[in-house]
Tab-separated table of N, CA and C and ligand atoms in Angstrom:
chain	number	residue	atom	x	y	z
A	1	MET	N	7.466	-30.306	27.128
A	1	MET	CA	8.811	-29.778	26.842
A	1	MET	C	9.786	-30.937	26.710
A	2	SER	N	10.679	-30.835	25.729
A	2	SER	CA	11.653	-31.901	25.554
A	2	SER	C	12.697	-31.853	26.667
A	3	LYS	N	13.414	-32.950	26.811
A	3	LYS	CA	14.395	-33.078	27.884
A	3	LYS	C	15.506	-32.026	27.728
A	4	LEU	N	15.913	-31.461	28.832
A	4	LEU	CA	16.977	-30.454	28.794
A	4	LEU	C	18.327	-31.106	29.058
A	5	TYR	N	19.336	-30.661	28.356
A	5	TYR	CA	20.708	-31.131	28.569
A	5	TYR	C	21.548	-29.959	29.033
A	6	ARG	N	22.455	-30.225	29.935
A	6	ARG	CA	23.356	-29.186	30.424
A	6	ARG	C	24.754	-29.441	29.883
A	7	PHE	N	25.457	-28.352	29.580
A	7	PHE	CA	26.853	-28.488	29.188
A	7	PHE	C	27.618	-27.254	29.650
A	8	GLY	N	28.898	-27.413	29.896
A	8	GLY	CA	29.728	-26.314	30.346
A	8	GLY	C	30.418	-25.633	29.171
A	9	VAL	N	30.597	-24.338	29.307
A	9	VAL	CA	31.281	-23.579	28.244
A	9	VAL	C	32.361	-22.730	28.904
A	10	SER	N	33.558	-22.766	28.374
A	10	SER	CA	34.649	-21.929	28.882
A	10	SER	C	34.845	-20.739	27.950
A	11	LEU	N	34.836	-19.546	28.536
A	11	LEU	CA	35.015	-18.334	27.718
A	11	LEU	C	36.001	-17.399	28.404
A	12	GLU	N	36.661	-16.567	27.631
A	12	GLU	CA	37.527	-15.533	28.200
A	12	GLU	C	36.640	-14.514	28.919
A	13	LYS	N	37.201	-13.900	29.986
A	13	LYS	CA	36.416	-12.950	30.783
A	13	LYS	C	35.865	-11.814	29.921
A	14	LYS	N	36.708	-11.309	29.034
A	14	LYS	CA	36.289	-10.188	28.187
A	14	LYS	C	35.056	-10.574	27.353
A	15	LEU	N	35.057	-11.802	26.861
A	15	LEU	CA	33.957	-12.258	26.014
A	15	LEU	C	32.679	-12.477	26.833
A	16	ILE	N	32.805	-13.063	28.018
A	16	ILE	CA	31.603	-13.309	28.838
A	16	ILE	C	31.036	-11.988	29.362
A	17	ASP	N	31.923	-11.012	29.664
A	17	ASP	CA	31.427	-9.696	30.105
A	17	ASP	C	30.630	-9.035	28.981
A	18	ALA	N	31.154	-9.116	27.779
A	18	ALA	CA	30.463	-8.517	26.631
A	18	ALA	C	29.136	-9.240	26.380
A	19	PHE	N	29.159	-10.571	26.541
A	19	PHE	CA	27.938	-11.345	26.330
A	19	PHE	C	26.889	-11.002	27.397
A	20	ASP	N	27.323	-10.901	28.660
A	20	ASP	CA	26.389	-10.554	29.743
A	20	ASP	C	25.786	-9.169	29.519
A	21	SER	N	26.594	-8.252	29.049
A	21	SER	CA	26.094	-6.911	28.759
A	21	SER	C	25.054	-6.976	27.627
A	22	HIS	N	25.347	-7.770	26.628
A	22	HIS	CA	24.429	-7.953	25.495
A	22	HIS	C	23.103	-8.551	25.954
A	23	ILE	N	23.161	-9.592	26.786
A	23	ILE	CA	21.910	-10.273	27.167
A	23	ILE	C	21.075	-9.414	28.122
A	24	ARG	N	21.749	-8.558	28.912
A	24	ARG	CA	20.973	-7.621	29.756
A	24	ARG	C	20.183	-6.659	28.882
A	25	LYS	N	20.827	-6.148	27.854
A	25	LYS	CA	20.151	-5.199	26.951
A	25	LYS	C	19.014	-5.871	26.189
A	26	GLN	N	19.154	-7.160	25.935
A	26	GLN	CA	18.124	-7.898	25.199
A	26	GLN	C	17.033	-8.457	26.122
A	27	ASN	N	17.169	-8.152	27.419
A	27	ASN	CA	16.184	-8.594	28.429
A	27	ASN	C	16.070	-10.108	28.587
A	28	TYR	N	17.140	-10.820	28.343
A	28	TYR	CA	17.129	-12.258	28.633
A	28	TYR	C	17.172	-12.453	30.142
A	29	GLN	N	16.499	-13.497	30.616
A	29	GLN	CA	16.485	-13.782	32.053
A	29	GLN	C	17.800	-14.421	32.498
A	30	ASN	N	18.431	-15.158	31.581
A	30	ASN	CA	19.677	-15.837	31.946
A	30	ASN	C	20.465	-16.186	30.672
A	31	ARG	N	21.692	-16.651	30.897
A	31	ARG	CA	22.564	-16.982	29.757
A	31	ARG	C	22.008	-18.132	28.924
A	32	SER	N	21.360	-19.092	29.597
A	32	SER	CA	20.841	-20.246	28.856
A	32	SER	C	19.858	-19.820	27.770
A	33	GLU	N	18.944	-18.911	28.137
A	33	GLU	CA	17.969	-18.430	27.147
A	33	GLU	C	18.670	-17.772	25.967
A	34	ALA	N	19.673	-16.961	26.289
A	34	ALA	CA	20.395	-16.240	25.235
A	34	ALA	C	21.162	-17.209	24.335
A	35	ILE	N	21.776	-18.214	24.928
A	35	ILE	CA	22.536	-19.190	24.142
A	35	ILE	C	21.596	-20.030	23.276
A	36	ARG	N	20.421	-20.392	23.830
A	36	ARG	CA	19.425	-21.146	23.027
A	36	ARG	C	19.042	-20.351	21.783
A	37	ASP	N	18.819	-19.024	21.955
A	37	ASP	CA	18.444	-18.197	20.803
A	37	ASP	C	19.573	-18.106	19.775
A	38	LEU	N	20.813	-17.997	20.275
A	38	LEU	CA	21.955	-17.935	19.351
A	38	LEU	C	22.037	-19.219	18.527
A	39	ILE	N	21.855	-20.346	19.199
A	39	ILE	CA	21.914	-21.637	18.499
A	39	ILE	C	20.787	-21.730	17.475
A	40	ARG	N	19.565	-21.342	17.887
A	40	ARG	CA	18.428	-21.389	16.946
A	40	ARG	C	18.684	-20.486	15.740
A	41	ASN	N	19.210	-19.285	16.010
A	41	ASN	CA	19.489	-18.356	14.898
A	41	ASN	C	20.483	-18.957	13.916
A	42	GLU	N	21.498	-19.619	14.450
A	42	GLU	CA	22.494	-20.242	13.574
A	42	GLU	C	21.865	-21.368	12.753
A	43	LEU	N	20.983	-22.144	13.392
A	43	LEU	CA	20.348	-23.251	12.663
A	43	LEU	C	19.383	-22.740	11.605
A	44	VAL	N	18.667	-21.647	11.916
A	44	VAL	CA	17.764	-21.047	10.918
A	44	VAL	C	18.593	-20.513	9.749
A	45	LYS	N	19.719	-19.859	10.077
A	45	LYS	CA	20.599	-19.321	9.026
A	45	LYS	C	21.091	-20.453	8.117
A	46	LYS	N	21.414	-21.579	8.755
A	46	LYS	CA	21.890	-22.732	7.990
A	46	LYS	C	20.786	-23.257	7.069
A	47	GLN	N	19.538	-23.300	7.590
A	47	GLN	CA	18.408	-23.734	6.751
A	47	GLN	C	18.224	-22.777	5.585
A	48	TRP	N	18.368	-21.474	5.872
A	48	TRP	CA	18.180	-20.447	4.860
A	48	TRP	C	19.256	-20.574	3.782
A	49	VAL	N	20.515	-20.555	4.235
A	49	VAL	CA	21.625	-20.626	3.284
A	49	VAL	C	21.639	-21.963	2.544
A	50	GLY	N	21.261	-23.011	3.256
A	50	GLY	CA	21.289	-24.344	2.665
A	50	GLY	C	20.080	-24.671	1.815
A	51	GLY	N	19.162	-23.709	1.674
A	51	GLY	CA	18.007	-23.933	0.806
A	51	GLY	C	16.914	-24.768	1.442
A	52	GLY	N	16.893	-24.810	2.778
A	52	GLY	CA	15.861	-25.571	3.478
A	52	GLY	C	14.509	-24.883	3.449
A	53	THR	N	13.515	-25.561	4.021
A	53	THR	CA	12.170	-24.991	4.107
A	53	THR	C	12.093	-24.094	5.331
A	54	VAL	N	11.641	-22.883	5.128
A	54	VAL	CA	11.582	-21.892	6.195
A	54	VAL	C	10.247	-21.158	6.150
A	55	ALA	N	9.978	-20.406	7.205
A	55	ALA	CA	8.846	-19.480	7.203
A	55	ALA	C	9.422	-18.089	6.980
A	56	GLY	N	8.719	-17.274	6.222
A	56	GLY	CA	9.228	-15.934	5.957
A	56	GLY	C	8.109	-14.913	5.923
A	57	VAL	N	8.477	-13.687	6.248
A	57	VAL	CA	7.511	-12.594	6.160
A	57	VAL	C	8.131	-11.478	5.329
A	58	ILE	N	7.387	-11.060	4.320
A	58	ILE	CA	7.821	-9.940	3.486
A	58	ILE	C	6.962	-8.742	3.887
A	59	VAL	N	7.615	-7.673	4.260
A	59	VAL	CA	6.913	-6.435	4.604
A	59	VAL	C	7.286	-5.413	3.556
A	60	MET	N	6.280	-4.830	2.921
A	60	MET	CA	6.604	-3.872	1.862
A	60	MET	C	5.703	-2.641	1.928
A	61	THR	N	6.277	-1.514	1.605
A	61	THR	CA	5.492	-0.283	1.494
A	61	THR	C	5.558	0.178	0.046
A	62	TYR	N	4.441	0.715	-0.414
A	62	TYR	CA	4.393	1.154	-1.812
A	62	TYR	C	3.366	2.258	-1.990
A	63	SER	N	3.472	2.897	-3.132
A	63	SER	CA	2.592	4.019	-3.440
A	63	SER	C	1.183	3.535	-3.765
A	64	HIS	N	0.224	4.131	-3.123
A	64	HIS	CA	-1.189	3.818	-3.386
A	64	HIS	C	-1.607	4.314	-4.780
A	65	HIS	N	-0.899	5.312	-5.281
A	65	HIS	CA	-1.340	5.973	-6.514
A	65	HIS	C	-0.900	5.258	-7.792
A	66	LYS	N	0.018	4.305	-7.673
A	66	LYS	CA	0.430	3.525	-8.852
A	66	LYS	C	-0.584	2.400	-9.039
A	67	ARG	N	-1.645	2.689	-9.743
A	67	ARG	CA	-2.767	1.747	-9.837
A	67	ARG	C	-2.357	0.393	-10.427
A	68	GLU	N	-1.518	0.400	-11.440
A	68	GLU	CA	-1.125	-0.868	-12.076
A	68	GLU	C	-0.208	-1.704	-11.180
A	69	LEU	N	0.341	-1.049	-10.160
A	69	LEU	CA	1.261	-1.732	-9.250
A	69	LEU	C	0.563	-2.873	-8.493
A	70	VAL	N	-0.620	-2.631	-7.993
A	70	VAL	CA	-1.339	-3.654	-7.223
A	70	VAL	C	-1.601	-4.877	-8.096
A	71	SER	N	-1.974	-4.631	-9.334
A	71	SER	CA	-2.233	-5.724	-10.261
A	71	SER	C	-0.958	-6.540	-10.516
A	72	LYS	N	0.171	-5.845	-10.691
A	72	LYS	CA	1.452	-6.547	-10.902
A	72	LYS	C	1.853	-7.328	-9.646
A	73	MET	N	1.638	-6.721	-8.485
A	73	MET	CA	1.960	-7.415	-7.224
A	73	MET	C	1.149	-8.702	-7.086
A	74	LEU	N	-0.133	-8.605	-7.446
A	74	LEU	CA	-0.990	-9.790	-7.335
A	74	LEU	C	-0.573	-10.864	-8.340
A	75	ASP	N	-0.198	-10.448	-9.545
A	75	ASP	CA	0.280	-11.416	-10.549
A	75	ASP	C	1.486	-12.190	-10.009
A	76	ILE	N	2.429	-11.451	-9.412
A	76	ILE	CA	3.642	-12.085	-8.866
A	76	ILE	C	3.272	-13.037	-7.729
A	77	GLN	N	2.381	-12.588	-6.861
A	77	GLN	CA	1.988	-13.452	-5.737
A	77	GLN	C	1.296	-14.726	-6.230
A	78	HIS	N	0.515	-14.585	-7.317
A	78	HIS	CA	-0.127	-15.785	-7.873
A	78	HIS	C	0.905	-16.722	-8.499
A	79	ASP	N	1.964	-16.145	-9.079
A	79	ASP	CA	3.042	-16.972	-9.637
A	79	ASP	C	3.736	-17.786	-8.545
A	80	PHE	N	3.690	-17.258	-7.303
A	80	PHE	CA	4.334	-17.925	-6.163
A	80	PHE	C	3.273	-18.433	-5.183
A	81	GLN	N	2.094	-18.778	-5.692
A	81	GLN	CA	0.974	-19.112	-4.791
A	81	GLN	C	1.242	-20.315	-3.898
A	82	GLU	N	2.173	-21.191	-4.307
A	82	GLU	CA	2.480	-22.344	-3.453
A	82	GLU	C	3.247	-21.917	-2.194
A	83	LEU	N	3.808	-20.705	-2.225
A	83	LEU	CA	4.564	-20.198	-1.071
A	83	LEU	C	3.715	-19.323	-0.157
A	84	VAL	N	2.823	-18.541	-0.765
A	84	VAL	CA	2.124	-17.493	-0.012
A	84	VAL	C	1.014	-18.103	0.844
A	85	ILE	N	1.123	-17.893	2.148
A	85	ILE	CA	0.134	-18.425	3.095
A	85	ILE	C	-0.965	-17.399	3.333
A	86	SER	N	-0.553	-16.144	3.481
A	86	SER	CA	-1.510	-15.107	3.860
A	86	SER	C	-0.957	-13.741	3.502
A	87	THR	N	-1.849	-12.814	3.188
A	87	THR	CA	-1.405	-11.437	2.956
A	87	THR	C	-2.322	-10.492	3.722
A	88	GLN	N	-1.755	-9.370	4.097
A	88	GLN	CA	-2.563	-8.345	4.763
A	88	GLN	C	-2.219	-7.002	4.145
A	89	HIS	N	-3.234	-6.256	3.826
A	89	HIS	CA	-3.054	-4.930	3.233
A	89	HIS	C	-3.499	-3.883	4.236
A	90	ILE	N	-2.656	-2.893	4.441
A	90	ILE	CA	-2.979	-1.815	5.381
A	90	ILE	C	-2.819	-0.477	4.664
A	91	HIS	N	-3.820	0.391	4.749
A	91	HIS	CA	-3.727	1.731	4.155
A	91	HIS	C	-2.978	2.612	5.149
A	92	LEU	N	-1.712	2.876	4.875
A	92	LEU	CA	-0.884	3.625	5.824
A	92	LEU	C	-1.259	5.098	5.871
A	93	SER	N	-1.526	5.642	4.716
A	93	SER	CA	-1.859	7.066	4.617
A	93	SER	C	-2.618	7.249	3.307
A	94	HIS	N	-2.907	8.487	2.970
A	94	HIS	CA	-3.582	8.743	1.692
A	94	HIS	C	-2.707	8.282	0.520
A	95	HIS	N	-1.391	8.304	0.714
A	95	HIS	CA	-0.458	8.032	-0.378
A	95	HIS	C	0.172	6.637	-0.361
A	96	ASN	N	0.272	6.038	0.808
A	96	ASN	CA	1.068	4.813	0.925
A	96	ASN	C	0.312	3.632	1.529
A	97	CYS	N	0.677	2.453	1.052
A	97	CYS	CA	0.101	1.205	1.548
A	97	CYS	C	1.211	0.333	2.124
A	98	LEU	N	0.812	-0.525	3.041
A	98	LEU	CA	1.718	-1.511	3.625
A	98	LEU	C	1.136	-2.891	3.325
A	99	GLU	N	1.981	-3.779	2.847
A	99	GLU	CA	1.521	-5.146	2.580
A	99	GLU	C	2.417	-6.104	3.363
A	100	ILE	N	1.787	-7.045	4.036
A	100	ILE	CA	2.525	-8.056	4.797
A	100	ILE	C	2.196	-9.409	4.175
A	101	ILE	N	3.227	-10.096	3.729
A	101	ILE	CA	3.025	-11.387	3.058
A	101	ILE	C	3.710	-12.470	3.879
A	102	ALA	N	2.936	-13.421	4.371
A	102	ALA	CA	3.513	-14.557	5.101
A	102	ALA	C	3.718	-15.695	4.114
A	103	ALA	N	4.889	-16.306	4.159
A	103	ALA	CA	5.211	-17.362	3.199
A	103	ALA	C	5.870	-18.536	3.908
A	104	LYS	N	5.772	-19.671	3.263
A	104	LYS	CA	6.440	-20.874	3.775
A	104	LYS	C	6.938	-21.660	2.572
A	105	GLY	N	8.214	-22.024	2.603
A	105	GLY	CA	8.756	-22.787	1.486
A	105	GLY	C	10.267	-22.716	1.459
A	106	LYS	N	10.838	-23.056	0.320
A	106	LYS	CA	12.287	-23.009	0.169
A	106	LYS	C	12.759	-21.561	0.309
A	107	ALA	N	13.816	-21.363	1.088
A	107	ALA	CA	14.306	-20.021	1.355
A	107	ALA	C	14.614	-19.265	0.061
A	108	GLY	N	15.220	-19.956	-0.888
A	108	GLY	CA	15.596	-19.313	-2.147
A	108	GLY	C	14.384	-18.806	-2.921
A	109	LYS	N	13.285	-19.552	-2.873
A	109	LYS	CA	12.070	-19.147	-3.581
A	109	LYS	C	11.437	-17.925	-2.902
A	110	ILE	N	11.482	-17.895	-1.578
A	110	ILE	CA	10.927	-16.735	-0.855
A	110	ILE	C	11.765	-15.491	-1.157
A	111	GLU	N	13.087	-15.677	-1.250
A	111	GLU	CA	13.959	-14.553	-1.609
A	111	GLU	C	13.655	-14.077	-3.031
A	112	GLU	N	13.372	-15.021	-3.918
A	112	GLU	CA	13.042	-14.676	-5.306
A	112	GLU	C	11.733	-13.874	-5.359
A	113	LEU	N	10.752	-14.308	-4.573
A	113	LEU	CA	9.477	-13.583	-4.496
A	113	LEU	C	9.719	-12.152	-4.011
A	114	ALA	N	10.491	-12.005	-2.933
A	114	ALA	CA	10.767	-10.674	-2.380
A	114	ALA	C	11.497	-9.804	-3.402
A	115	ALA	N	12.440	-10.387	-4.119
A	115	ALA	CA	13.216	-9.628	-5.105
A	115	ALA	C	12.318	-9.146	-6.251
A	116	LYS	N	11.398	-9.997	-6.700
A	116	LYS	CA	10.491	-9.595	-7.785
A	116	LYS	C	9.576	-8.448	-7.341
A	117	LEU	N	9.084	-8.548	-6.112
A	117	LEU	CA	8.215	-7.479	-5.603
A	117	LEU	C	9.001	-6.175	-5.466
A	118	LYS	N	10.241	-6.292	-5.019
A	118	LYS	CA	11.103	-5.128	-4.813
A	118	LYS	C	11.386	-4.382	-6.117
A	119	SER	N	11.411	-5.126	-7.217
A	119	SER	CA	11.797	-4.522	-8.500
A	119	SER	C	10.663	-3.714	-9.137
A	120	LEU	N	9.448	-3.788	-8.578
A	120	LEU	CA	8.327	-3.080	-9.195
A	120	LEU	C	8.412	-1.573	-8.962
A	121	VAL	N	8.052	-0.820	-9.976
A	121	VAL	CA	8.058	0.642	-9.860
A	121	VAL	C	6.928	1.066	-8.915
A	122	GLY	N	7.278	1.922	-7.949
A	122	GLY	CA	6.286	2.379	-6.976
A	122	GLY	C	6.462	1.722	-5.620
A	123	VAL	N	7.254	0.622	-5.590
A	123	VAL	CA	7.552	-0.021	-4.314
A	123	VAL	C	8.638	0.796	-3.627
A	124	LYS	N	8.388	1.159	-2.384
A	124	LYS	CA	9.322	2.053	-1.689
A	124	LYS	C	10.299	1.308	-0.800
A	125	HIS	N	9.855	0.206	-0.213
A	125	HIS	CA	10.759	-0.552	0.659
A	125	HIS	C	10.249	-1.979	0.808
A	126	VAL	N	11.176	-2.928	0.801
A	126	VAL	CA	10.819	-4.336	1.010
A	126	VAL	C	11.781	-4.914	2.038
A	127	ASN	N	11.243	-5.569	3.027
A	127	ASN	CA	12.082	-6.245	4.014
A	127	ASN	C	11.647	-7.702	4.125
A	128	LEU	N	12.620	-8.594	4.112
A	128	LEU	CA	12.331	-10.016	4.241
A	128	LEU	C	12.903	-10.522	5.559
A	129	SER	N	12.060	-11.148	6.335
A	129	SER	CA	12.505	-11.746	7.593
A	129	SER	C	12.247	-13.246	7.511
A	130	ILE	N	13.282	-14.012	7.799
A	130	ILE	CA	13.164	-15.467	7.698
A	130	ILE	C	13.193	-16.082	9.092
A	131	SER	N	12.318	-17.033	9.325
A	131	SER	CA	12.282	-17.728	10.610
A	131	SER	C	12.227	-19.227	10.371
A	132	SER	N	12.366	-19.970	11.446
A	132	SER	CA	12.297	-21.429	11.306
A	132	SER	C	10.843	-21.864	11.297
A	133	LEU	N	10.609	-23.108	11.003
A	133	LEU	CA	9.264	-23.655	11.064
A	133	LEU	C	8.933	-24.056	12.501
A	134	GLY	N	9.802	-23.706	13.420
A	134	GLY	CA	9.565	-23.987	14.822
A	134	GLY	C	10.119	-25.317	15.271
A	135	ASP	N	10.856	-25.990	14.380
A	135	ASP	CA	11.369	-27.315	14.736
A	135	ASP	C	12.803	-27.262	15.248
A	136	VAL	N	13.364	-26.057	15.426
A	136	VAL	CA	14.689	-25.939	16.050
A	136	VAL	C	14.609	-25.007	17.246
B	201	NI	NI1	-3.981	0.771	0.700
C-alpha cells in the first residue's frame, strides 16, 4: 500500500451532516473511505471528459429474434477490436439476450462504440459504465 497522507477539511455542519448520512447509506466504514471514492470518481470523470484511457463496460439487451442484429453487432465490435477486451453473451429469455462488452481505450472511442451499438434496430437498452484503469 502506498503511503497515506492526512489532511484536515473544514465544512459547514449542514454539509457534514448530509455527508455523514450519505456515507451511512452507502455503507462506508468512515469518512476517509468515502472521500477517497469521491476523489477517485472525480479523477475518473476527468480522464473520461479529457479523453484519457479508461476501462469501460457496455451492457446491452436486445431481441434474440432479430437474426441480422447479431451479425451487425459483431461487425461493429470488429471495427473496434482494438478496444474490445472480452464479451459475454447471456440468453435472458426465449426473446431477449444480454451482452456484456468489456473495453479499454480512449473514453471517446468507447462512447462511440456504445452509440453505434445503441443505434441498431432490435437493441432495447445500452448502458455504458466507465472506470479507471486502477491507477487513481
Ligand atoms: Ni441469446
